[in-house]
Amino acid sequence: MLQGIDVTDKVFLEPSAGKGNIIDVLNERNAKQVLSFEKDQTLARSIQHTSTYLGNDFLKCTPDQVSHVDYIVMNPPFSQDEQHILHAWNIAPEGCEIVALCNSETVKNQYSTYRKRLGTIIADYGDATTDLKDCFSTSERKTNVNVSLVRLFKPVTSEQYDYEGFFLEDEPEYTQEGVIKYNEIRTIVSRYIAAIKCFATMKENASVMNELISPIGLKDGFQYALNYNNTVTTQADFAKELQKKSWQWIFHKMNIEKYVTSSVMKDVNKFVETQSKYPFTMKNIYRMIDIIIGTRSQTMNRSLVDAFDKITGHYHDNRYNLEGWKTNSHYLIGKKFILPNVSKFSFSGGLKFEWGGRNTEHLNDLQKALSFISASNEELVKLEQFKPEEGELEFGAWYDWGFFEIKGFKKGTIHCKFKDDKLWELFNRKVSEIKGFPLPEKL
């Protein structure tokens, strides 16, 4: 599985870790970090010492959790291997390589929609010709099936933003001499510095305590619990985790998510996951915000194209075996279009929207981009105001939502209609300009 892969200083994800055999090999070969999922709680407890444990259900893993991984190396349950590999493909960041074992029948006998979709992705972006035969016949957990090795490479198709270049020199610590105007950024930086110093003191005290109690037969190592299943023992690890949380606090406090798309937030998350060598200072915080604002035009264009590709991907005759409708065109977005997996039942039996899903993510990004190209922030306010409670909405009824009217159905689909014909045309012309598509003078 690792043939041709330089493991050293790379970040890996193991989605079905078991007792940690793959994790152990990656650590032995000097992986920078190994992220993991495992359903069995007994096994999960054992791998938390050798990996960064993310949860018990890989199929609920979100792109922001793995935005910084270089490789996904997986031995998924063969009963659901196609779904696990497809999910890995969906959440993998651009440039990531996926290496997966699966039942050979999964790639050879494409009788289901999932298998057909996986087969098309393999044909476009990878290879599954390596036949490992019945390689688990003598293993600890036998499968008695022929096994294939799947390799997929997620291409880099969008403009990526590297935030490493903007960091400035370290700066002196801030001291309160006289009256200083209240500044939340300064406060969070001051708290960060003070917490790092406090951690060092705590560890020193723990060492003293161990020296005092070890002669009488008691000894315990020092660790600080950040949250459930996440503890640190070194000041460097504590500083990294604290810095990640501090960046997230700043972005939330400044409402950055309201004005930038999910793809930008993934880039930012990737930076935050890998930024420990840079100083966490006021200068750098303000510079980061300048970079995000300064590149907003490019990121909004990127969001327009992402939404275009997603919606047109559900054209009724698409080759990826996605659910499609004749309402959706393959060369422009119609005034009315359909997306699956957005609406669902609430606990009370009414209509609820899957706001955290991938398709609603595209719709939210599209709303932000349309607000940008139409120079109207009023619609973003409307989006925030549209927070339906469970059971408040009805299936099959039209509701106003930003630039669209939307209607949800029980099977999970959502119908969207542009409210403004001029904006609909502007959107299609903008995407055509970016992609180089010819469009008629009148749409």
CSV table of C-alpha atoms in Angstrom, one decimal:
chain,number,residue,atom,x,y,z
A,1,MET,CA,0.0,0.0,0.0
A,2,LEU,CA,2.9,2.4,0.8
A,3,GLN,CA,5.0,1.5,-2.2
A,4,GLY,CA,6.4,4.6,-3.8
A,5,ILE,CA,5.2,6.8,-0.9
A,6,ASP,CA,7.6,8.9,1.2
A,7,VAL,CA,6.0,8.8,4.6
A,8,THR,CA,8.4,11.1,6.3
A,9,ASP,CA,6.8,14.3,7.6
A,10,LYS,CA,3.5,13.7,5.8
A,11,VAL,CA,0.0,13.8,7.3
A,12,PHE,CA,-2.1,10.6,6.9
A,13,LEU,CA,-5.7,9.7,7.6
A,14,GLU,CA,-6.6,6.1,8.6
A,15,PRO,CA,-10.4,5.9,8.4
A,16,SER,CA,-10.9,2.4,9.8
A,17,ALA,CA,-8.0,2.0,12.2
A,18,GLY,CA,-8.9,-1.2,14.0
A,19,LYS,CA,-6.2,-1.9,16.6
A,20,GLY,CA,-3.7,0.3,14.7
A,21,ASN,CA,-1.6,-1.9,12.5
A,22,ILE,CA,-1.4,0.7,9.7
A,23,ILE,CA,-0.9,3.5,12.2
A,24,ASP,CA,2.1,1.7,13.7
A,25,VAL,CA,3.8,1.3,10.3
A,26,LEU,CA,3.2,5.0,9.5
A,27,ASN,CA,4.7,6.1,12.8
A,28,GLU,CA,7.7,3.8,12.3
A,29,ARG,CA,8.3,5.5,9.0
A,30,ASN,CA,8.2,8.9,10.6
A,31,ALA,CA,4.8,10.3,9.5
A,32,LYS,CA,4.3,13.8,10.8
A,33,GLN,CA,0.8,13.1,12.0
A,34,VAL,CA,-1.7,10.2,11.7
A,35,LEU,CA,-5.4,11.0,12.0
A,36,SER,CA,-7.8,8.1,12.7
A,37,PHE,CA,-11.4,6.9,13.0
A,38,GLU,CA,-12.5,3.7,14.6
A,39,LYS,CA,-16.0,2.5,15.6
A,40,ASP,CA,-15.0,-0.1,18.2
A,41,GLN,CA,-14.5,1.9,21.4
A,42,THR,CA,-12.1,-0.6,23.0
A,43,LEU,CA,-9.9,-0.4,19.9
A,44,ALA,CA,-10.4,3.4,19.7
A,45,ARG,CA,-9.0,3.9,23.2
A,46,SER,CA,-5.8,2.0,22.2
A,47,ILE,CA,-5.1,4.0,19.1
A,48,GLN,CA,-5.6,7.4,20.9
A,49,HIS,CA,-2.0,7.0,22.1
A,50,THR,CA,-0.5,6.6,18.7
A,51,SER,CA,-2.8,8.8,16.5
A,52,THR,CA,-5.0,11.9,16.6
A,53,TYR,CA,-8.4,10.3,17.1
A,54,LEU,CA,-11.2,12.1,15.3
A,55,GLY,CA,-14.3,10.0,16.0
A,56,ASN,CA,-16.1,6.7,15.7
A,57,ASP,CA,-17.8,7.2,12.3
A,58,PHE,CA,-15.7,8.0,9.3
A,59,LEU,CA,-18.8,8.5,7.1
A,60,LYS,CA,-19.5,11.6,9.2
A,61,CYS,CA,-16.0,13.0,8.6
A,62,THR,CA,-16.1,16.5,7.1
A,63,PRO,CA,-13.6,18.2,4.7
A,64,ASP,CA,-12.5,20.7,7.2
A,65,GLN,CA,-11.3,18.0,9.6
A,66,VAL,CA,-8.9,16.6,7.0
A,67,SER,CA,-8.0,19.7,4.9
A,68,HIS,CA,-4.3,19.3,5.6
A,69,VAL,CA,-3.8,15.5,4.9
A,70,ASP,CA,-1.4,14.3,2.3
A,71,TYR,CA,-2.6,10.7,2.1
A,72,ILE,CA,-5.6,8.6,3.0
A,73,VAL,CA,-4.6,5.0,3.6
A,74,MET,CA,-7.5,2.8,4.3
A,75,ASN,CA,-8.6,-0.8,4.7
A,76,PRO,CA,-12.4,-0.2,4.9
A,77,PRO,CA,-15.1,-2.8,5.9
A,78,PHE,CA,-15.6,-4.8,2.7
A,79,SER,CA,-19.4,-4.7,3.2
A,80,GLN,CA,-19.3,-1.0,2.6
A,81,ASP,CA,-16.0,-0.4,0.9
A,82,GLU,CA,-17.4,1.5,-2.1
A,83,GLN,CA,-19.2,4.0,0.2
A,84,HIS,CA,-16.1,4.5,2.3
A,85,ILE,CA,-13.8,5.1,-0.7
A,86,LEU,CA,-16.3,7.5,-2.3
A,87,HIS,CA,-16.6,9.4,1.0
A,88,ALA,CA,-12.8,9.6,1.2
A,89,TRP,CA,-12.8,11.0,-2.3
A,90,ASN,CA,-15.4,13.6,-1.5
A,91,ILE,CA,-13.7,14.9,1.6
A,92,ALA,CA,-10.1,14.6,0.5
A,93,PRO,CA,-8.3,17.9,-0.2
A,94,GLU,CA,-6.9,18.7,-3.6
A,95,GLY,CA,-3.6,17.1,-4.1
A,96,CYS,CA,-4.4,14.2,-1.7
A,97,GLU,CA,-3.7,10.6,-2.7
A,98,ILE,CA,-6.0,7.8,-1.6
A,99,VAL,CA,-4.8,4.2,-1.2
A,100,ALA,CA,-7.5,1.7,-0.4
A,101,LEU,CA,-8.0,-2.0,-0.2
A,102,CYS,CA,-11.4,-3.4,-1.3
A,103,ASN,CA,-13.2,-6.5,-2.4
A,104,SER,CA,-12.2,-7.2,-6.0
A,105,GLU,CA,-15.9,-7.6,-6.9
A,106,THR,CA,-16.4,-3.9,-5.9
A,107,VAL,CA,-14.4,-2.7,-8.9
A,108,LYS,CA,-15.1,-5.6,-11.2
A,109,ASN,CA,-18.9,-6.1,-10.8
A,110,GLN,CA,-20.4,-2.6,-11.0
A,111,TYR,CA,-24.0,-3.5,-10.4
A,112,SER,CA,-24.9,-0.6,-8.0
A,113,THR,CA,-25.0,3.2,-8.4
A,114,TYR,CA,-22.2,3.5,-5.8
A,115,ARG,CA,-20.0,1.0,-7.6
A,116,LYS,CA,-20.6,2.6,-11.0
A,117,ARG,CA,-19.7,6.0,-9.6
A,118,LEU,CA,-16.6,4.7,-8.0
A,119,GLY,CA,-15.7,2.9,-11.3
A,120,THR,CA,-15.9,6.2,-13.2
A,121,ILE,CA,-13.7,8.0,-10.7
A,122,ILE,CA,-11.1,5.3,-10.8
A,123,ALA,CA,-11.1,5.5,-14.6
A,124,ASP,CA,-10.6,9.3,-14.5
A,125,TYR,CA,-8.3,9.7,-11.5
A,126,GLY,CA,-6.7,6.4,-10.6
A,127,ASP,CA,-6.0,2.8,-11.0
A,128,ALA,CA,-7.4,-0.5,-9.6
A,129,THR,CA,-5.5,-3.0,-11.6
A,130,THR,CA,-3.4,-4.3,-8.7
A,131,ASP,CA,-4.9,-7.7,-7.8
A,132,LEU,CA,-3.7,-8.9,-4.4
A,133,LYS,CA,-5.7,-12.2,-4.7
A,134,ASP,CA,-6.8,-13.7,-1.4
A,135,CYS,CA,-4.1,-11.8,0.6
A,136,PHE,CA,-5.9,-12.1,3.9
A,137,SER,CA,-6.2,-15.9,3.9
A,138,THR,CA,-3.5,-16.2,6.6
A,139,SER,CA,-4.1,-13.0,8.4
A,140,GLU,CA,-5.5,-12.4,11.9
A,141,ARG,CA,-8.9,-11.5,10.5
A,142,LYS,CA,-9.6,-13.6,7.4
A,143,THR,CA,-11.9,-12.4,4.6
A,144,ASN,CA,-11.8,-15.3,2.1
A,145,VAL,CA,-12.2,-12.8,-0.8
A,146,ASN,CA,-9.9,-11.6,-3.5
A,147,VAL,CA,-8.6,-8.1,-2.7
A,148,SER,CA,-7.8,-5.2,-5.1
A,149,LEU,CA,-5.7,-2.2,-4.4
A,150,VAL,CA,-7.2,1.2,-5.4
A,151,ARG,CA,-5.1,4.3,-5.9
A,152,LEU,CA,-6.8,7.7,-6.5
A,153,PHE,CA,-5.2,11.1,-6.9
A,154,LYS,CA,-7.4,14.2,-6.2
A,155,PRO,CA,-6.3,16.7,-8.8
A,156,VAL,CA,-5.6,20.4,-7.9
A,157,THR,CA,-8.1,22.3,-9.9
A,158,SER,CA,-8.6,25.5,-8.0
A,159,GLU,CA,-6.3,28.4,-7.1
A,160,GLN,CA,-4.8,27.6,-3.8
A,161,TYR,CA,-3.7,30.2,-1.4
A,162,ASP,CA,-0.4,29.7,0.5
A,163,TYR,CA,-0.5,31.8,3.7
A,164,GLU,CA,3.1,31.0,4.7
A,165,GLY,CA,4.7,33.9,2.8
A,166,PHE,CA,3.1,36.7,4.7
A,167,PHE,CA,4.3,36.0,8.2
A,168,LEU,CA,6.4,38.8,9.7
A,169,GLU,CA,9.1,38.8,12.4
A,170,ASP,CA,8.3,38.0,15.9
A,171,GLU,CA,7.3,41.0,18.0
A,172,PRO,CA,7.8,42.0,21.7
A,173,GLU,CA,5.1,40.9,24.2
A,174,TYR,CA,2.5,43.5,25.0
A,175,THR,CA,2.7,45.1,28.4
A,176,GLN,CA,0.0,47.3,30.0
A,177,GLU,CA,1.7,50.5,30.9
A,178,GLY,CA,-0.9,53.2,31.6
A,179,VAL,CA,-4.3,53.1,30.0
A,180,ILE,CA,-4.6,51.0,26.8
A,181,LYS,CA,-7.8,51.1,24.7
A,182,TYR,CA,-9.6,47.7,24.9
A,183,ASN,CA,-8.7,45.5,22.0
A,184,GLU,CA,-10.0,42.0,21.6
A,185,ILE,CA,-7.2,40.9,19.3
A,186,ARG,CA,-4.6,42.1,21.8
A,187,THR,CA,-6.5,40.3,24.5
A,188,ILE,CA,-6.5,37.0,22.8
A,189,VAL,CA,-2.8,37.3,22.0
A,190,SER,CA,-2.0,38.2,25.6
A,191,ARG,CA,-4.1,35.2,26.8
A,192,TYR,CA,-2.2,33.0,24.4
A,193,ILE,CA,1.2,34.2,25.7
A,194,ALA,CA,0.2,33.9,29.4
A,195,ALA,CA,-1.3,30.4,28.9
A,196,ILE,CA,2.0,29.1,27.3
A,197,LYS,CA,3.9,30.4,30.3
A,198,CYS,CA,1.4,28.8,32.7
A,199,PHE,CA,1.7,25.5,30.9
A,200,ALA,CA,5.5,25.5,31.5
A,201,THR,CA,4.9,26.2,35.2
A,202,MET,CA,2.4,23.4,35.4
A,203,LYS,CA,4.8,20.9,33.9
A,204,GLU,CA,7.6,22.0,36.2
A,205,ASN,CA,5.3,21.4,39.2
A,206,ALA,CA,4.3,18.0,37.9
A,207,SER,CA,8.0,17.0,37.7
A,208,VAL,CA,8.5,18.2,41.2
A,209,MET,CA,5.5,16.2,42.4
A,210,ASN,CA,6.8,13.0,40.7
A,211,GLU,CA,10.1,13.4,42.4
A,212,LEU,CA,8.3,13.7,45.8
A,213,ILE,CA,6.0,10.8,45.4
A,214,SER,CA,8.1,8.3,43.4
A,215,PRO,CA,10.1,7.0,46.4
A,216,ILE,CA,6.8,5.9,48.0
A,217,GLY,CA,5.7,4.0,45.0
A,218,LEU,CA,3.5,6.6,43.2
A,219,LYS,CA,4.3,8.0,39.8
A,220,ASP,CA,2.2,9.6,37.1
A,221,GLY,CA,3.2,11.4,33.8
A,222,PHE,CA,2.0,14.9,33.1
A,223,GLN,CA,-0.7,15.5,30.6
A,224,TYR,CA,-3.2,18.3,30.0
A,225,ALA,CA,-6.7,17.4,28.7
A,226,LEU,CA,-7.8,19.9,26.0
A,227,ASN,CA,-11.1,18.1,25.5
A,228,TYR,CA,-12.4,14.6,25.3
A,229,ASN,CA,-9.9,12.2,23.8
A,230,ASN,CA,-7.3,15.0,23.2
A,231,THR,CA,-4.5,15.4,25.6
A,232,VAL,CA,-1.0,16.9,25.3
A,233,THR,CA,2.2,16.4,27.2
A,234,THR,CA,4.6,18.9,25.7
A,235,GLN,CA,4.6,22.7,25.5
A,236,ALA,CA,5.0,22.6,21.7
A,237,ASP,CA,1.8,20.5,21.3
A,238,PHE,CA,-0.1,22.7,23.8
A,239,ALA,CA,1.0,25.8,21.9
A,240,LYS,CA,-0.2,24.4,18.6
A,241,GLU,CA,-3.6,23.3,19.9
A,242,LEU,CA,-4.0,26.6,21.6
A,243,GLN,CA,-3.1,28.6,18.5
A,244,LYS,CA,-5.6,26.6,16.4
A,245,LYS,CA,-8.3,27.4,18.9
A,246,SER,CA,-7.3,31.1,19.0
A,247,TRP,CA,-7.4,31.4,15.2
A,248,GLN,CA,-10.8,29.8,15.2
A,249,TRP,CA,-12.0,32.2,17.9
A,250,ILE,CA,-10.7,35.2,15.8
A,251,PHE,CA,-12.4,34.1,12.6
A,252,HIS,CA,-15.7,33.5,14.5
A,253,LYS,CA,-15.5,36.8,16.4
A,254,MET,CA,-14.9,38.7,13.1
A,255,ASN,CA,-17.7,36.7,11.4
A,256,ILE,CA,-15.2,35.8,8.6
A,257,GLU,CA,-17.4,32.8,7.6
A,258,LYS,CA,-20.2,35.1,6.6
A,259,TYR,CA,-18.1,36.7,3.8
A,260,VAL,CA,-15.8,33.9,2.6
A,261,THR,CA,-16.7,30.6,1.1
A,262,SER,CA,-16.2,27.1,2.5
A,263,SER,CA,-13.3,26.5,0.2
A,264,VAL,CA,-11.4,29.5,1.7
A,265,MET,CA,-12.2,28.3,5.2
A,266,LYS,CA,-10.7,24.9,4.2
A,267,ASP,CA,-7.5,26.7,3.1
A,268,VAL,CA,-7.4,28.6,6.3
A,269,ASN,CA,-8.0,25.4,8.3
A,270,LYS,CA,-5.2,23.8,6.5
A,271,PHE,CA,-2.9,26.7,7.4
A,272,VAL,CA,-4.0,26.6,11.0
A,273,GLU,CA,-3.2,22.9,11.2
A,274,THR,CA,0.3,23.5,10.0
A,275,GLN,CA,1.2,26.9,11.4
A,276,SER,CA,3.0,26.1,14.7
A,277,LYS,CA,6.3,27.4,13.5
A,278,TYR,CA,4.9,30.9,13.0
A,279,PRO,CA,4.5,33.5,15.8
A,280,PHE,CA,0.9,34.2,16.9
A,281,THR,CA,1.1,38.0,17.0
A,282,MET,CA,-1.2,40.9,16.4
A,283,LYS,CA,0.6,41.9,13.2
A,284,ASN,CA,0.2,38.4,11.7
A,285,ILE,CA,-3.5,38.2,12.7
A,286,TYR,CA,-4.3,41.5,10.9
A,287,ARG,CA,-2.1,40.4,7.9
A,288,MET,CA,-4.1,37.2,7.6
A,289,ILE,CA,-7.3,39.1,7.5
A,290,ASP,CA,-5.9,41.5,4.9
A,291,ILE,CA,-4.9,38.5,2.7
A,292,ILE,CA,-8.4,36.9,3.0
A,293,ILE,CA,-10.1,40.2,2.1
A,294,GLY,CA,-7.6,41.0,-0.7
A,295,THR,CA,-8.2,37.7,-2.4
A,296,ARG,CA,-12.0,37.7,-2.1
A,297,SER,CA,-12.6,38.3,-5.8
A,298,GLN,CA,-10.7,35.2,-6.8
A,299,THR,CA,-12.3,33.1,-4.1
A,300,MET,CA,-15.8,34.2,-5.1
A,301,ASN,CA,-15.0,33.3,-8.7
A,302,ARG,CA,-13.9,29.9,-7.4
A,303,SER,CA,-17.1,29.5,-5.6
A,304,LEU,CA,-19.2,30.4,-8.7
A,305,VAL,CA,-17.4,27.7,-10.6
A,306,ASP,CA,-17.7,25.1,-7.8
A,307,ALA,CA,-21.5,25.7,-7.6
A,308,PHE,CA,-21.8,25.6,-11.4
A,309,ASP,CA,-19.9,22.3,-11.6
A,310,LYS,CA,-21.9,20.8,-8.8
A,311,ILE,CA,-25.3,21.8,-10.2
A,312,THR,CA,-24.5,20.9,-13.8
A,313,GLY,CA,-23.1,17.6,-12.5
A,314,HIS,CA,-26.7,16.5,-11.8
A,315,TYR,CA,-27.6,16.8,-15.5
A,316,HIS,CA,-29.8,13.8,-16.2
A,317,ASP,CA,-27.3,12.1,-18.6
A,318,ASN,CA,-24.1,12.6,-16.4
A,319,ARG,CA,-21.4,10.0,-16.5
A,320,TYR,CA,-20.7,9.8,-12.8
A,321,ASN,CA,-24.0,8.0,-12.1
A,322,LEU,CA,-25.2,10.9,-9.9
A,323,GLU,CA,-29.0,11.4,-9.6
A,324,GLY,CA,-29.9,13.9,-12.4
A,325,TRP,CA,-32.8,15.7,-13.8
A,326,LYS,CA,-33.7,17.2,-17.2
A,327,THR,CA,-34.4,20.5,-15.4
A,328,ASN,CA,-30.6,20.8,-14.9
A,329,SER,CA,-28.6,21.7,-18.0
A,330,HIS,CA,-25.0,20.6,-18.5
A,331,TYR,CA,-23.7,23.9,-20.0
A,332,LEU,CA,-25.4,26.6,-17.9
A,333,ILE,CA,-27.5,26.9,-14.8
A,334,GLY,CA,-31.2,27.2,-15.5
A,335,LYS,CA,-33.5,29.6,-13.8
A,336,LYS,CA,-34.7,26.6,-12.0
A,337,PHE,CA,-32.4,23.7,-10.9
A,338,ILE,CA,-32.6,20.7,-8.6
A,339,LEU,CA,-30.1,19.3,-6.0
A,340,PRO,CA,-30.4,16.1,-3.9
A,341,ASN,CA,-29.7,15.4,-0.3
A,342,VAL,CA,-30.7,18.8,1.1
A,343,SER,CA,-34.2,18.4,2.7
A,344,LYS,CA,-35.1,15.8,5.3
A,345,PHE,CA,-37.7,15.1,8.0
A,346,SER,CA,-37.5,16.9,11.2
A,347,PHE,CA,-38.3,15.2,14.5
A,348,SER,CA,-41.8,16.5,14.4
A,349,GLY,CA,-42.3,15.2,10.8
A,350,GLY,CA,-42.0,18.6,9.0
A,351,LEU,CA,-39.4,19.9,6.6
A,352,LYS,CA,-35.8,20.4,7.7
A,353,PHE,CA,-32.8,21.4,5.6
A,354,GLU,CA,-29.5,19.6,5.9
A,355,TRP,CA,-27.6,22.8,6.5
A,356,GLY,CA,-24.3,21.0,7.2
A,357,GLY,CA,-24.4,18.9,4.1
A,358,ARG,CA,-22.1,19.2,1.0
A,359,ASN,CA,-25.0,20.5,-1.3
A,360,THR,CA,-26.2,23.1,1.1
A,361,GLU,CA,-22.5,24.2,1.5
A,362,HIS,CA,-22.4,24.8,-2.2
A,363,LEU,CA,-25.7,26.7,-2.1
A,364,ASN,CA,-24.4,28.9,0.8
A,365,ASP,CA,-21.2,29.6,-1.1
A,366,LEU,CA,-23.3,30.5,-4.2
A,367,GLN,CA,-25.4,32.9,-2.2
A,368,LYS,CA,-22.2,34.7,-0.9
A,369,ALA,CA,-20.7,34.8,-4.4
A,370,LEU,CA,-24.0,36.2,-5.9
A,371,SER,CA,-24.0,38.8,-3.2
A,372,PHE,CA,-20.5,39.7,-4.2
A,373,ILE,CA,-21.0,40.0,-7.9
A,374,SER,CA,-24.3,41.9,-7.4
A,375,ALA,CA,-22.7,44.2,-4.8
A,376,SER,CA,-25.5,43.4,-2.4
A,377,ASN,CA,-24.9,42.4,1.2
A,378,GLU,CA,-28.6,42.7,2.0
A,379,GLU,CA,-29.1,39.1,0.9
A,380,LEU,CA,-26.5,37.8,3.3
A,381,VAL,CA,-28.6,39.4,6.1
A,382,LYS,CA,-31.7,37.6,4.7
A,383,LEU,CA,-29.8,34.3,4.8
A,384,GLU,CA,-28.9,34.7,8.5
A,385,GLN,CA,-32.6,35.5,9.2
A,386,PHE,CA,-33.8,32.4,7.5
A,387,LYS,CA,-33.2,29.9,10.4
A,388,PRO,CA,-36.2,27.6,10.3
A,389,GLU,CA,-37.1,25.6,13.4
A,390,GLU,CA,-37.8,21.9,13.1
A,391,GLY,CA,-41.3,21.3,11.9
A,392,GLU,CA,-41.9,25.0,11.0
A,393,LEU,CA,-41.7,24.4,7.2
A,394,GLU,CA,-43.8,22.2,4.9
A,395,PHE,CA,-42.7,19.9,2.1
A,396,GLY,CA,-43.6,21.1,-1.4
A,397,ALA,CA,-44.1,24.8,-0.3
A,398,TRP,CA,-42.0,27.6,-1.7
A,399,TYR,CA,-39.9,29.7,0.7
A,400,ASP,CA,-37.9,32.9,0.1
A,401,TRP,CA,-34.2,32.3,0.7
A,402,GLY,CA,-31.7,35.0,-0.4
A,403,PHE,CA,-31.5,35.2,-4.1
A,404,PHE,CA,-33.7,32.1,-4.6
A,405,GLU,CA,-37.1,30.6,-3.9
A,406,ILE,CA,-36.7,27.1,-2.6
A,407,LYS,CA,-38.9,24.1,-2.2
A,408,GLY,CA,-38.1,20.9,-0.4
A,409,PHE,CA,-39.4,17.4,-1.1
A,410,LYS,CA,-39.6,14.3,1.1
A,411,LYS,CA,-37.1,12.3,-1.0
A,412,GLY,CA,-34.4,14.8,-0.1
A,413,THR,CA,-34.4,17.0,-3.2
A,414,ILE,CA,-34.6,20.7,-3.3
A,415,HIS,CA,-35.9,22.9,-6.1
A,416,CYS,CA,-34.3,26.4,-6.5
A,417,LYS,CA,-35.5,29.3,-8.6
A,418,PHE,CA,-33.6,32.5,-9.3
A,419,LYS,CA,-35.8,35.5,-8.2
A,420,ASP,CA,-33.9,37.9,-10.5
A,421,ASP,CA,-33.5,37.1,-14.2
A,422,LYS,CA,-30.7,39.7,-14.6
A,423,LEU,CA,-28.7,38.1,-11.8
A,424,TRP,CA,-29.3,34.6,-13.2
A,425,GLU,CA,-27.9,35.9,-16.6
A,426,LEU,CA,-25.0,37.7,-14.8
A,427,PHE,CA,-24.1,34.5,-13.0
A,428,ASN,CA,-24.0,32.3,-16.2
A,429,ARG,CA,-22.0,34.9,-18.1
A,430,LYS,CA,-19.5,35.3,-15.3
A,431,VAL,CA,-18.9,31.5,-15.1
A,432,SER,CA,-18.7,31.4,-18.9
A,433,GLU,CA,-16.1,34.1,-18.8
A,434,ILE,CA,-14.0,32.3,-16.2
A,435,LYS,CA,-14.3,28.9,-18.0
A,436,GLY,CA,-14.0,30.3,-21.5
A,437,PHE,CA,-17.4,29.0,-22.6
A,438,PRO,CA,-19.2,30.8,-25.5
A,439,LEU,CA,-22.7,32.0,-24.7
A,440,PRO,CA,-25.4,33.5,-27.0
A,441,GLU,CA,-26.2,37.2,-26.7
A,442,LYS,CA,-29.5,36.3,-25.1
A,443,LEU,CA,-29.9,33.4,-22.6
